[in-house]
Amino acid sequence: LAALESDSKKVGTQGDGLDFALLVDGLAAEREQGITIDVAYRFFSTERRKFIVADTPGHEQYTRNMVTGASTADLAVILVDARRGVLTQTCRHSYLVSLLGIRKVVLAVNKLDLVGYSKETFDAIEADYRQFAAQIGLSDIVAIPMSALAGDNITAPSPNTPWYTGPTLVGHLETVEIDDDLEDRPFRLPVQWVNRPDLDFRGFSGQIAGGVIRPGDRVRVLPSGQESTVSRIVTADGDLPEAGAGQSVTLTLADEIDISRGDVIATAVNPPEAADQFECHLVWMGEEPMLPGRPYLLKIGTRTVGAAVTQPKYKVNVNTLEHLAARSLELNEIGVVNISLDRPVPFDPYGENRDMGGFILIDRFTHGTVAAGLLHFALRRAHNVHWQAVEVNKKARALGKGQRPAVVWFTGLSGAGKSTIANLVEKRLHDQGFHTYLLDGDNVRHGLNKDLGFTEADRVENIRRVAEVAKLMVDAGLIVLTSFISPFRAERQLARSLFEDDEFIEVFVDAPLEVAESRDRKGLYAKARRGELINFTGIDSSYEAPVAPELHLDASGAVAAEASADFVIAHLRQAGVLTLPQTS
């Protein structure tokens, strides 16, 4: 109180009175502007309960902050100014509350003292809100008339609202029943750590995400599908006869099963699904837009896998709930998308289990969180499409050609000389009897990628398709040369990830922008300078140079293209790609 009184005198807005907003508005920018920017967590308790308050911002540009604060909440207090009624902001907050699975709502109609404690005003606001809430599936609503500043109906009934006979705010929070039914759900334990202190003990540690477990219960491990029986439930305070949702325990099993961090131990009677393709809600939190096909990391529970958004279905106007067509998502936008993973993960729909159905997307290079997601269901093709085993494999095809298949990925600015060098390399390899194919950026846009433009999203998809084609050609035993600007590190990393460690050779054809521009036979740089060609790499779209390519070629003009081609071939021979004897 002493600190609050001191702060109120310095930056408060209530004259000589206490400015209680300063309890949660701790950032200097928040106090200067009188708004909430970041999530503030405050702890307090009464004689009956302990509470954690997540005070979240209201402005649309801080949607990601509200999602962060609400993601672990049991109840939402939606504040409405009695003078203004239900606003667009109120609807946006309520939609996010519903989306994140919060079902208990307090409609706090505040500043009632400024409207003369009018019952009619309160009733009208409550009616408007309930009408909207019904559209988004919110029905458990308690409306409370109050003045936070004056203390009306906060901790004790107010004489200023004799017409109101409901609970006070604190009284309701102390007694509301939170539907914590996770113990009634099927048992789930995401494995966080394999606990092996000595040769005689091997346990699997984690926090139970649902259900109850007892020694003797039959369990199944996902995604492997192996089954066993629980032998012990071990804790620091000794063994337990049973454990339930929210408890952190170590399980030992009757059988020796291969279990690692990220696996899920579940009841054998009702295990979760495992899939690698889903429909989900995505709340975009990154400064850079979401691009379909771009590789990200997805963390769900204790498991981290590779992921890409394959198809945005629509984005949601959170102010009107309207569904809008979308090819990408910008900061704070929410959409429904299809997402594809590089391996199956165990999951439950978010509506059934937050821990098993909620995830985050992570940027592969900055490791920053760029999105929060809520899984809806697995796509049918995740179960119906399987890899077909074939009798003749890549090794056999390569052996017949006397070479080791690989992809040589040329990258650099337009005009750097990628196609020239790649063409020379292929010609010389062909003359020596090697089996090759050159995928050129312009050529594939006449057929395979003729439907793509040059936006960032289209460029990402362009490289994704080319990488998949190159993978098939390498599987056929060929030495594949690709010549693409491929300006983004993330997409080049995606291409690399499709191949074995020694199959991907990145060649950076490095020419300064002014040199590349001087070789502009197609006039593309000139068009970009005039504004006739947008998203042109080097002018109004960035090129992210490789950090550690296998080969770095000087394409400034100091080295002839023929010499660069010889250097590439020498590297391929040294790397063991060229095993066929040379022929003239």
PDB file of C-alpha atoms in Angstrom, residues 288-568:
ATOM      1  CA  GLU A 288       7.207 -11.828 -39.851  1.00  0.00           C
ATOM      2  CA  PRO A 289       4.046 -13.200 -41.546  1.00  0.00           C
ATOM      3  CA  MET A 290       3.188 -16.887 -41.640  1.00  0.00           C
ATOM      4  CA  LEU A 291       4.099 -18.364 -45.016  1.00  0.00           C
ATOM      5  CA  PRO A 292       2.615 -21.683 -46.191  1.00  0.00           C
ATOM      6  CA  GLY A 293       5.316 -24.274 -46.750  1.00  0.00           C
ATOM      7  CA  ARG A 294       7.927 -22.511 -44.608  1.00  0.00           C
ATOM      8  CA  PRO A 295       9.494 -24.935 -42.109  1.00  0.00           C
ATOM      9  CA  TYR A 296       8.946 -24.282 -38.406  1.00  0.00           C
ATOM     10  CA  LEU A 297       9.395 -26.301 -35.235  1.00  0.00           C
ATOM     11  CA  LEU A 298       6.240 -27.413 -33.431  1.00  0.00           C
ATOM     12  CA  LYS A 299       6.306 -28.100 -29.694  1.00  0.00           C
ATOM     13  CA  ILE A 300       3.382 -30.061 -28.277  1.00  0.00           C
ATOM     14  CA  GLY A 301       3.726 -31.255 -24.713  1.00  0.00           C
ATOM     15  CA  THR A 302       7.310 -32.421 -24.335  1.00  0.00           C
ATOM     16  CA  ARG A 303       7.813 -33.312 -28.015  1.00  0.00           C
ATOM     17  CA  THR A 304       9.322 -31.022 -30.668  1.00  0.00           C
ATOM     18  CA  VAL A 305       8.969 -31.892 -34.371  1.00  0.00           C
ATOM     19  CA  GLY A 306       9.318 -30.220 -37.752  1.00  0.00           C
ATOM     20  CA  ALA A 307       6.169 -28.616 -39.160  1.00  0.00           C
ATOM     21  CA  ALA A 308       4.813 -26.532 -42.011  1.00  0.00           C
ATOM     22  CA  VAL A 309       1.471 -24.868 -42.637  1.00  0.00           C
ATOM     23  CA  THR A 310       0.255 -26.541 -45.805  1.00  0.00           C
ATOM     24  CA  GLN A 311      -3.005 -24.703 -46.419  1.00  0.00           C
ATOM     25  CA  PRO A 312      -4.567 -21.663 -44.731  1.00  0.00           C
ATOM     26  CA  LYS A 313      -8.341 -22.165 -44.901  1.00  0.00           C
ATOM     27  CA  TYR A 314      -9.439 -18.757 -43.645  1.00  0.00           C
ATOM     28  CA  LYS A 315      -8.678 -16.098 -41.086  1.00  0.00           C
ATOM     29  CA  VAL A 316     -11.175 -14.842 -38.530  1.00  0.00           C
ATOM     30  CA  ASN A 317     -12.117 -11.188 -38.131  1.00  0.00           C
ATOM     31  CA  VAL A 318     -12.180 -11.326 -34.330  1.00  0.00           C
ATOM     32  CA  ASN A 319     -14.249  -8.157 -34.215  1.00  0.00           C
ATOM     33  CA  THR A 320     -17.112  -9.461 -36.371  1.00  0.00           C
ATOM     34  CA  LEU A 321     -16.400 -13.254 -36.349  1.00  0.00           C
ATOM     35  CA  GLU A 322     -16.462 -13.118 -40.164  1.00  0.00           C
ATOM     36  CA  HIS A 323     -14.383 -15.725 -42.033  1.00  0.00           C
ATOM     37  CA  LEU A 324     -12.052 -14.128 -44.587  1.00  0.00           C
ATOM     38  CA  ALA A 325      -9.987 -15.728 -47.353  1.00  0.00           C
ATOM     39  CA  ALA A 326      -6.280 -15.815 -46.494  1.00  0.00           C
ATOM     40  CA  ARG A 327      -2.997 -17.010 -47.956  1.00  0.00           C
ATOM     41  CA  SER A 328      -0.967 -16.040 -44.890  1.00  0.00           C
ATOM     42  CA  LEU A 329      -1.400 -14.675 -41.369  1.00  0.00           C
ATOM     43  CA  GLU A 330       0.018 -11.417 -40.037  1.00  0.00           C
ATOM     44  CA  LEU A 331       0.894 -10.457 -36.458  1.00  0.00           C
ATOM     45  CA  ASN A 332      -2.080 -10.958 -34.083  1.00  0.00           C
ATOM     46  CA  GLU A 333      -4.268 -12.547 -36.764  1.00  0.00           C
ATOM     47  CA  ILE A 334      -6.154 -15.779 -36.074  1.00  0.00           C
ATOM     48  CA  GLY A 335      -6.912 -18.364 -38.714  1.00  0.00           C
ATOM     49  CA  VAL A 336      -7.869 -21.957 -39.361  1.00  0.00           C
ATOM     50  CA  VAL A 337      -5.157 -23.856 -41.223  1.00  0.00           C
ATOM     51  CA  ASN A 338      -3.988 -27.327 -42.145  1.00  0.00           C
ATOM     52  CA  ILE A 339      -0.601 -28.227 -40.733  1.00  0.00           C
ATOM     53  CA  SER A 340       1.770 -31.052 -41.621  1.00  0.00           C
ATOM     54  CA  LEU A 341       4.441 -32.563 -39.350  1.00  0.00           C
ATOM     55  CA  ASP A 342       7.537 -34.553 -40.225  1.00  0.00           C
ATOM     56  CA  ARG A 343       6.456 -37.420 -37.926  1.00  0.00           C
ATOM     57  CA  PRO A 344       3.310 -38.515 -36.083  1.00  0.00           C
ATOM     58  CA  VAL A 345       2.588 -37.075 -32.617  1.00  0.00           C
ATOM     59  CA  PRO A 346       0.086 -38.298 -30.003  1.00  0.00           C
ATOM     60  CA  PHE A 347      -2.698 -35.793 -29.392  1.00  0.00           C
ATOM     61  CA  ASP A 348      -6.212 -35.136 -28.124  1.00  0.00           C
ATOM     62  CA  PRO A 349      -8.380 -32.340 -29.541  1.00  0.00           C
ATOM     63  CA  TYR A 350      -7.773 -29.082 -27.643  1.00  0.00           C
ATOM     64  CA  GLY A 351     -11.413 -29.005 -26.551  1.00  0.00           C
ATOM     65  CA  GLU A 352     -10.867 -32.289 -24.691  1.00  0.00           C
ATOM     66  CA  ASN A 353      -7.394 -31.707 -23.254  1.00  0.00           C
ATOM     67  CA  ARG A 354      -5.479 -28.425 -23.435  1.00  0.00           C
ATOM     68  CA  ASP A 355      -2.102 -30.009 -22.706  1.00  0.00           C
ATOM     69  CA  MET A 356      -2.526 -32.688 -25.374  1.00  0.00           C
ATOM     70  CA  GLY A 357      -4.063 -30.394 -27.996  1.00  0.00           C
ATOM     71  CA  GLY A 358      -2.259 -27.082 -27.553  1.00  0.00           C
ATOM     72  CA  PHE A 359       1.061 -26.301 -29.241  1.00  0.00           C
ATOM     73  CA  ILE A 360       3.418 -23.512 -30.220  1.00  0.00           C
ATOM     74  CA  LEU A 361       5.312 -22.891 -33.458  1.00  0.00           C
ATOM     75  CA  ILE A 362       8.967 -21.879 -33.181  1.00  0.00           C
ATOM     76  CA  ASP A 363      11.174 -20.125 -35.722  1.00  0.00           C
ATOM     77  CA  ARG A 364      13.995 -22.508 -36.660  1.00  0.00           C
ATOM     78  CA  PHE A 365      16.661 -19.780 -36.718  1.00  0.00           C
ATOM     79  CA  THR A 366      15.713 -17.269 -33.998  1.00  0.00           C
ATOM     80  CA  HIS A 367      14.021 -19.892 -31.773  1.00  0.00           C
ATOM     81  CA  GLY A 368      11.321 -17.323 -31.014  1.00  0.00           C
ATOM     82  CA  THR A 369       7.698 -18.388 -30.576  1.00  0.00           C
ATOM     83  CA  VAL A 370       5.798 -17.275 -33.679  1.00  0.00           C
ATOM     84  CA  ALA A 371       2.356 -18.840 -33.086  1.00  0.00           C
ATOM     85  CA  ALA A 372       0.112 -20.639 -30.637  1.00  0.00           C
ATOM     86  CA  GLY A 373      -2.131 -23.391 -31.966  1.00  0.00           C
ATOM     87  CA  LEU A 374      -5.138 -25.474 -30.993  1.00  0.00           C
ATOM     88  CA  LEU A 375      -5.554 -28.855 -32.676  1.00  0.00           C
ATOM     89  CA  HIS A 376      -9.063 -29.717 -33.911  1.00  0.00           C
ATOM     90  CA  PHE A 377      -8.699 -33.138 -35.516  1.00  0.00           C
ATOM     91  CA  ALA A 378      -6.381 -35.264 -37.643  1.00  0.00           C
ATOM     92  CA  LEU A 379      -6.933 -35.075 -41.381  1.00  0.00           C
ATOM     93  CA  ARG A 380      -8.202 -38.294 -42.923  1.00  0.00           C
ATOM     94  CA  ARG A 381      -5.268 -38.456 -45.293  1.00  0.00           C
ATOM     95  CA  ALA A 382      -2.967 -38.677 -42.246  1.00  0.00           C
ATOM     96  CA  HIS A 383      -4.378 -42.168 -41.702  1.00  0.00           C
ATOM     97  CA  ASN A 384      -5.115 -43.194 -45.290  1.00  0.00           C
ATOM     98  CA  VAL A 385      -1.854 -42.278 -47.036  1.00  0.00           C
ATOM     99  CA  HIS A 386       1.091 -44.565 -46.331  1.00  0.00           C
ATOM    100  CA  TRP A 387       4.552 -44.872 -47.819  1.00  0.00           C
ATOM    101  CA  GLN A 388       4.617 -47.708 -50.339  1.00  0.00           C
ATOM    102  CA  ALA A 389       7.630 -49.998 -49.999  1.00  0.00           C
ATOM    103  CA  VAL A 390       9.351 -50.771 -53.319  1.00  0.00           C
ATOM    104  CA  GLU A 391      11.774 -53.547 -54.249  1.00  0.00           C
ATOM    105  CA  VAL A 392      14.303 -51.394 -56.124  1.00  0.00           C
ATOM    106  CA  ASN A 393      15.647 -48.723 -53.795  1.00  0.00           C
ATOM    107  CA  LYS A 394      17.865 -45.671 -54.123  1.00  0.00           C
ATOM    108  CA  LYS A 395      21.037 -47.602 -53.377  1.00  0.00           C
ATOM    109  CA  ALA A 396      20.331 -50.109 -56.136  1.00  0.00           C
ATOM    110  CA  ARG A 397      19.550 -47.383 -58.675  1.00  0.00           C
ATOM    111  CA  ALA A 398      22.734 -45.476 -57.802  1.00  0.00           C
ATOM    112  CA  LEU A 399      24.844 -48.653 -58.002  1.00  0.00           C
ATOM    113  CA  GLY A 400      23.601 -49.253 -61.524  1.00  0.00           C
ATOM    114  CA  LYS A 401      24.757 -45.763 -62.494  1.00  0.00           C
ATOM    115  CA  GLY A 402      28.124 -45.995 -60.754  1.00  0.00           C
ATOM    116  CA  GLN A 403      27.645 -42.792 -58.777  1.00  0.00           C
ATOM    117  CA  ARG A 404      26.412 -41.539 -55.433  1.00  0.00           C
ATOM    118  CA  PRO A 405      23.174 -39.528 -55.838  1.00  0.00           C
ATOM    119  CA  ALA A 406      23.186 -35.978 -54.482  1.00  0.00           C
ATOM    120  CA  VAL A 407      21.652 -32.565 -55.009  1.00  0.00           C
ATOM    121  CA  VAL A 408      23.914 -29.604 -55.757  1.00  0.00           C
ATOM    122  CA  TRP A 409      21.915 -26.553 -54.718  1.00  0.00           C
ATOM    123  CA  PHE A 410      23.103 -23.325 -56.413  1.00  0.00           C
ATOM    124  CA  THR A 411      21.825 -20.170 -54.683  1.00  0.00           C
ATOM    125  CA  GLY A 412      22.535 -16.473 -55.196  1.00  0.00           C
ATOM    126  CA  LEU A 413      21.135 -13.245 -56.592  1.00  0.00           C
ATOM    127  CA  SER A 414      19.553 -13.038 -60.021  1.00  0.00           C
ATOM    128  CA  GLY A 415      22.418 -12.460 -62.455  1.00  0.00           C
ATOM    129  CA  ALA A 416      25.068 -13.944 -60.166  1.00  0.00           C
ATOM    130  CA  GLY A 417      25.790 -16.723 -62.660  1.00  0.00           C
ATOM    131  CA  LYS A 418      24.066 -19.718 -61.046  1.00  0.00           C
ATOM    132  CA  SER A 419      22.553 -21.103 -64.241  1.00  0.00           C
ATOM    133  CA  THR A 420      25.757 -20.564 -66.229  1.00  0.00           C
ATOM    134  CA  ILE A 421      27.912 -22.458 -63.730  1.00  0.00           C
ATOM    135  CA  ALA A 422      25.310 -25.195 -63.152  1.00  0.00           C
ATOM    136  CA  ASN A 423      24.972 -25.702 -66.906  1.00  0.00           C
ATOM    137  CA  LEU A 424      28.755 -26.030 -67.288  1.00  0.00           C
ATOM    138  CA  VAL A 425      28.934 -28.526 -64.412  1.00  0.00           C
ATOM    139  CA  GLU A 426      26.164 -30.675 -65.886  1.00  0.00           C
ATOM    140  CA  LYS A 427      27.705 -30.606 -69.371  1.00  0.00           C
ATOM    141  CA  ARG A 428      31.068 -31.809 -68.067  1.00  0.00           C
ATOM    142  CA  LEU A 429      29.527 -34.488 -65.843  1.00  0.00           C
ATOM    143  CA  HIS A 430      27.431 -35.714 -68.770  1.00  0.00           C
ATOM    144  CA  ASP A 431      30.511 -35.871 -70.980  1.00  0.00           C
ATOM    145  CA  GLN A 432      32.174 -38.014 -68.313  1.00  0.00           C
ATOM    146  CA  GLY A 433      29.280 -40.472 -68.274  1.00  0.00           C
ATOM    147  CA  PHE A 434      27.431 -39.410 -65.136  1.00  0.00           C
ATOM    148  CA  HIS A 435      23.655 -39.349 -64.898  1.00  0.00           C
ATOM    149  CA  THR A 436      22.417 -35.848 -64.061  1.00  0.00           C
ATOM    150  CA  TYR A 437      19.472 -33.492 -64.281  1.00  0.00           C
ATOM    151  CA  LEU A 438      19.397 -29.691 -64.029  1.00  0.00           C
ATOM    152  CA  LEU A 439      16.359 -28.033 -62.437  1.00  0.00           C
ATOM    153  CA  ASP A 440      16.424 -24.367 -63.415  1.00  0.00           C
ATOM    154  CA  GLY A 441      14.330 -21.637 -61.790  1.00  0.00           C
ATOM    155  CA  ASP A 442      12.891 -20.254 -65.020  1.00  0.00           C
ATOM    156  CA  ASN A 443      12.226 -23.647 -66.590  1.00  0.00           C
ATOM    157  CA  VAL A 444      10.111 -25.075 -63.766  1.00  0.00           C
ATOM    158  CA  ARG A 445       7.871 -21.987 -63.847  1.00  0.00           C
ATOM    159  CA  HIS A 446       6.743 -22.993 -67.351  1.00  0.00           C
ATOM    160  CA  GLY A 447       5.090 -26.141 -66.032  1.00  0.00           C
ATOM    161  CA  LEU A 448       5.304 -27.452 -62.476  1.00  0.00           C
ATOM    162  CA  ASN A 449       5.176 -23.986 -60.889  1.00  0.00           C
ATOM    163  CA  LYS A 450       3.369 -21.977 -63.564  1.00  0.00           C
ATOM    164  CA  ASP A 451       0.585 -21.196 -61.061  1.00  0.00           C
ATOM    165  CA  LEU A 452       2.951 -19.384 -58.675  1.00  0.00           C
ATOM    166  CA  GLY A 453       3.794 -15.697 -58.572  1.00  0.00           C
ATOM    167  CA  PHE A 454       6.620 -13.938 -56.752  1.00  0.00           C
ATOM    168  CA  THR A 455       5.143 -13.070 -53.383  1.00  0.00           C
ATOM    169  CA  GLU A 456       7.027 -14.410 -50.372  1.00  0.00           C
ATOM    170  CA  ALA A 457       4.380 -17.114 -49.936  1.00  0.00           C
ATOM    171  CA  ASP A 458       4.688 -18.159 -53.601  1.00  0.00           C
ATOM    172  CA  ARG A 459       8.472 -18.224 -53.394  1.00  0.00           C
ATOM    173  CA  VAL A 460       8.339 -20.479 -50.361  1.00  0.00           C
ATOM    174  CA  GLU A 461       5.982 -22.863 -52.197  1.00  0.00           C
ATOM    175  CA  ASN A 462       8.194 -22.694 -55.309  1.00  0.00           C
ATOM    176  CA  ILE A 463      11.214 -23.945 -53.376  1.00  0.00           C
ATOM    177  CA  ARG A 464       9.183 -26.537 -51.464  1.00  0.00           C
ATOM    178  CA  ARG A 465       7.982 -28.121 -54.703  1.00  0.00           C
ATOM    179  CA  VAL A 466      11.439 -28.049 -56.283  1.00  0.00           C
ATOM    180  CA  ALA A 467      12.971 -29.644 -53.185  1.00  0.00           C
ATOM    181  CA  GLU A 468      10.409 -32.461 -53.293  1.00  0.00           C
ATOM    182  CA  VAL A 469      11.098 -33.058 -57.005  1.00  0.00           C
ATOM    183  CA  ALA A 470      14.847 -33.060 -56.348  1.00  0.00           C
ATOM    184  CA  LYS A 471      14.295 -35.613 -53.577  1.00  0.00           C
ATOM    185  CA  LEU A 472      12.510 -37.947 -56.023  1.00  0.00           C
ATOM    186  CA  MET A 473      15.303 -37.531 -58.573  1.00  0.00           C
ATOM    187  CA  VAL A 474      17.962 -38.301 -55.964  1.00  0.00           C
ATOM    188  CA  ASP A 475      15.921 -41.379 -55.037  1.00  0.00           C
ATOM    189  CA  ALA A 476      16.173 -42.324 -58.713  1.00  0.00           C
ATOM    190  CA  GLY A 477      19.962 -42.304 -58.326  1.00  0.00           C
ATOM    191  CA  LEU A 478      20.649 -39.042 -60.179  1.00  0.00           C
ATOM    192  CA  ILE A 479      23.025 -36.184 -59.463  1.00  0.00           C
ATOM    193  CA  VAL A 480      20.608 -33.235 -59.406  1.00  0.00           C
ATOM    194  CA  LEU A 481      21.690 -29.637 -59.951  1.00  0.00           C
ATOM    195  CA  THR A 482      19.263 -26.878 -58.983  1.00  0.00           C
ATOM    196  CA  SER A 483      19.629 -23.222 -59.921  1.00  0.00           C
ATOM    197  CA  PHE A 484      17.285 -21.018 -57.890  1.00  0.00           C
ATOM    198  CA  ILE A 485      17.672 -17.707 -56.120  1.00  0.00           C
ATOM    199  CA  SER A 486      16.061 -19.424 -53.088  1.00  0.00           C
ATOM    200  CA  PRO A 487      16.465 -16.226 -51.057  1.00  0.00           C
ATOM    201  CA  PHE A 488      15.340 -17.478 -47.639  1.00  0.00           C
ATOM    202  CA  ARG A 489      17.496 -19.589 -45.315  1.00  0.00           C
ATOM    203  CA  ALA A 490      14.409 -21.317 -43.902  1.00  0.00           C
ATOM    204  CA  GLU A 491      13.475 -22.792 -47.295  1.00  0.00           C
ATOM    205  CA  ARG A 492      17.028 -23.864 -48.064  1.00  0.00           C
ATOM    206  CA  GLN A 493      17.089 -25.538 -44.662  1.00  0.00           C
ATOM    207  CA  LEU A 494      13.797 -27.249 -45.515  1.00  0.00           C
ATOM    208  CA  ALA A 495      15.338 -28.533 -48.751  1.00  0.00           C
ATOM    209  CA  ARG A 496      18.418 -29.775 -46.882  1.00  0.00           C
ATOM    210  CA  SER A 497      16.271 -31.575 -44.309  1.00  0.00           C
ATOM    211  CA  LEU A 498      14.733 -33.773 -47.041  1.00  0.00           C
ATOM    212  CA  PHE A 499      18.070 -35.416 -47.801  1.00  0.00           C
ATOM    213  CA  GLU A 500      20.613 -37.523 -45.977  1.00  0.00           C
ATOM    214  CA  ASP A 501      23.575 -35.684 -44.448  1.00  0.00           C
ATOM    215  CA  ASP A 502      25.979 -36.249 -47.353  1.00  0.00           C
ATOM    216  CA  GLU A 503      23.422 -35.773 -50.157  1.00  0.00           C
ATOM    217  CA  PHE A 504      22.912 -31.991 -50.022  1.00  0.00           C
ATOM    218  CA  ILE A 505      25.655 -29.663 -51.266  1.00  0.00           C
ATOM    219  CA  GLU A 506      24.858 -25.945 -51.023  1.00  0.00           C
ATOM    220  CA  VAL A 507      26.794 -23.723 -53.448  1.00  0.00           C
ATOM    221  CA  PHE A 508      26.637 -19.983 -52.779  1.00  0.00           C
ATOM    222  CA  VAL A 509      27.276 -18.098 -56.027  1.00  0.00           C
ATOM    223  CA  ASP A 510      28.277 -14.792 -54.457  1.00  0.00           C
ATOM    224  CA  ALA A 511      28.082 -11.675 -56.606  1.00  0.00           C
ATOM    225  CA  PRO A 512      27.682  -8.108 -55.275  1.00  0.00           C
ATOM    226  CA  LEU A 513      24.345  -6.518 -56.141  1.00  0.00           C
ATOM    227  CA  GLU A 514      25.925  -3.985 -58.498  1.00  0.00           C
ATOM    228  CA  VAL A 515      27.685  -6.753 -60.427  1.00  0.00           C
ATOM    229  CA  ALA A 516      24.543  -8.885 -60.676  1.00  0.00           C
ATOM    230  CA  GLU A 517      22.586  -5.831 -61.802  1.00  0.00           C
ATOM    231  CA  SER A 518      25.141  -5.059 -64.516  1.00  0.00           C
ATOM    232  CA  ARG A 519      24.505  -8.544 -65.986  1.00  0.00           C
ATOM    233  CA  ASP A 520      20.767  -7.926 -66.200  1.00  0.00           C
ATOM    234  CA  ARG A 521      20.123  -9.264 -69.716  1.00  0.00           C
ATOM    235  CA  LYS A 522      16.390  -9.718 -68.996  1.00  0.00           C
ATOM    236  CA  GLY A 523      15.944  -6.159 -67.730  1.00  0.00           C
ATOM    237  CA  LEU A 524      14.457  -7.376 -64.447  1.00  0.00           C
ATOM    238  CA  TYR A 525      16.494  -5.128 -62.162  1.00  0.00           C
ATOM    239  CA  ALA A 526      15.580  -2.106 -64.281  1.00  0.00           C
ATOM    240  CA  LYS A 527      11.869  -2.976 -63.977  1.00  0.00           C
ATOM    241  CA  ALA A 528      12.249  -3.437 -60.225  1.00  0.00           C
ATOM    242  CA  ARG A 529      13.985  -0.060 -59.902  1.00  0.00           C
ATOM    243  CA  ARG A 530      11.069   1.558 -61.743  1.00  0.00           C
ATOM    244  CA  GLY A 531       8.562  -0.156 -59.449  1.00  0.00           C
ATOM    245  CA  GLU A 532       7.155  -2.283 -62.267  1.00  0.00           C
ATOM    246  CA  LEU A 533       8.319  -5.545 -60.651  1.00  0.00           C
ATOM    247  CA  ILE A 534       7.626  -5.979 -56.956  1.00  0.00           C
ATOM    248  CA  ASN A 535       9.167  -8.465 -54.500  1.00  0.00           C
ATOM    249  CA  PHE A 536      12.372  -8.619 -56.546  1.00  0.00           C
ATOM    250  CA  THR A 537      15.292 -10.038 -54.600  1.00  0.00           C
ATOM    251  CA  GLY A 538      17.982  -7.463 -53.898  1.00  0.00           C
ATOM    252  CA  ILE A 539      15.709  -4.474 -54.548  1.00  0.00           C
ATOM    253  CA  ASP A 540      12.538  -4.683 -52.431  1.00  0.00           C
ATOM    254  CA  SER A 541      12.894  -8.232 -51.148  1.00  0.00           C
ATOM    255  CA  SER A 542      15.843  -9.416 -49.088  1.00  0.00           C
ATOM    256  CA  TYR A 543      18.340 -12.168 -49.862  1.00  0.00           C
ATOM    257  CA  GLU A 544      19.521 -14.150 -46.840  1.00  0.00           C
ATOM    258  CA  ALA A 545      23.034 -15.320 -47.673  1.00  0.00           C
ATOM    259  CA  PRO A 546      24.042 -18.843 -46.594  1.00  0.00           C
ATOM    260  CA  VAL A 547      25.869 -18.991 -43.270  1.00  0.00           C
ATOM    261  CA  ALA A 548      27.926 -22.143 -43.873  1.00  0.00           C
ATOM    262  CA  PRO A 549      27.548 -23.411 -47.465  1.00  0.00           C
ATOM    263  CA  GLU A 550      29.597 -26.382 -48.623  1.00  0.00           C
ATOM    264  CA  LEU A 551      31.015 -24.201 -51.431  1.00  0.00           C
ATOM    265  CA  HIS A 552      31.355 -20.407 -51.672  1.00  0.00           C
ATOM    266  CA  LEU A 553      32.074 -19.213 -55.217  1.00  0.00           C
ATOM    267  CA  ASP A 554      33.367 -15.742 -56.055  1.00  0.00           C
ATOM    268  CA  ALA A 555      31.045 -14.593 -58.861  1.00  0.00           C
ATOM    269  CA  SER A 556      32.170 -10.957 -58.923  1.00  0.00           C
ATOM    270  CA  GLY A 557      33.972 -11.517 -62.237  1.00  0.00           C
ATOM    271  CA  ALA A 558      37.408 -12.164 -60.778  1.00  0.00           C
ATOM    272  CA  VAL A 559      37.014 -15.909 -61.405  1.00  0.00           C
ATOM    273  CA  ALA A 560      35.833 -17.336 -64.745  1.00  0.00           C
ATOM    274  CA  ALA A 561      32.667 -19.452 -64.786  1.00  0.00           C
ATOM    275  CA  GLU A 562      34.694 -22.355 -66.227  1.00  0.00           C
ATOM    276  CA  ALA A 563      37.053 -22.288 -63.249  1.00  0.00           C
ATOM    277  CA  SER A 564      34.106 -22.216 -60.833  1.00  0.00           C
ATOM    278  CA  ALA A 565      32.580 -25.242 -62.582  1.00  0.00           C
ATOM    279  CA  ASP A 566      35.888 -27.117 -62.281  1.00  0.00           C
ATOM    280  CA  PHE A 567      35.995 -26.240 -58.571  1.00  0.00           C
ATOM    281  CA  VAL A 568      32.481 -27.661 -58.046  1.00  0.00           C
TER     282      VAL A 568
END
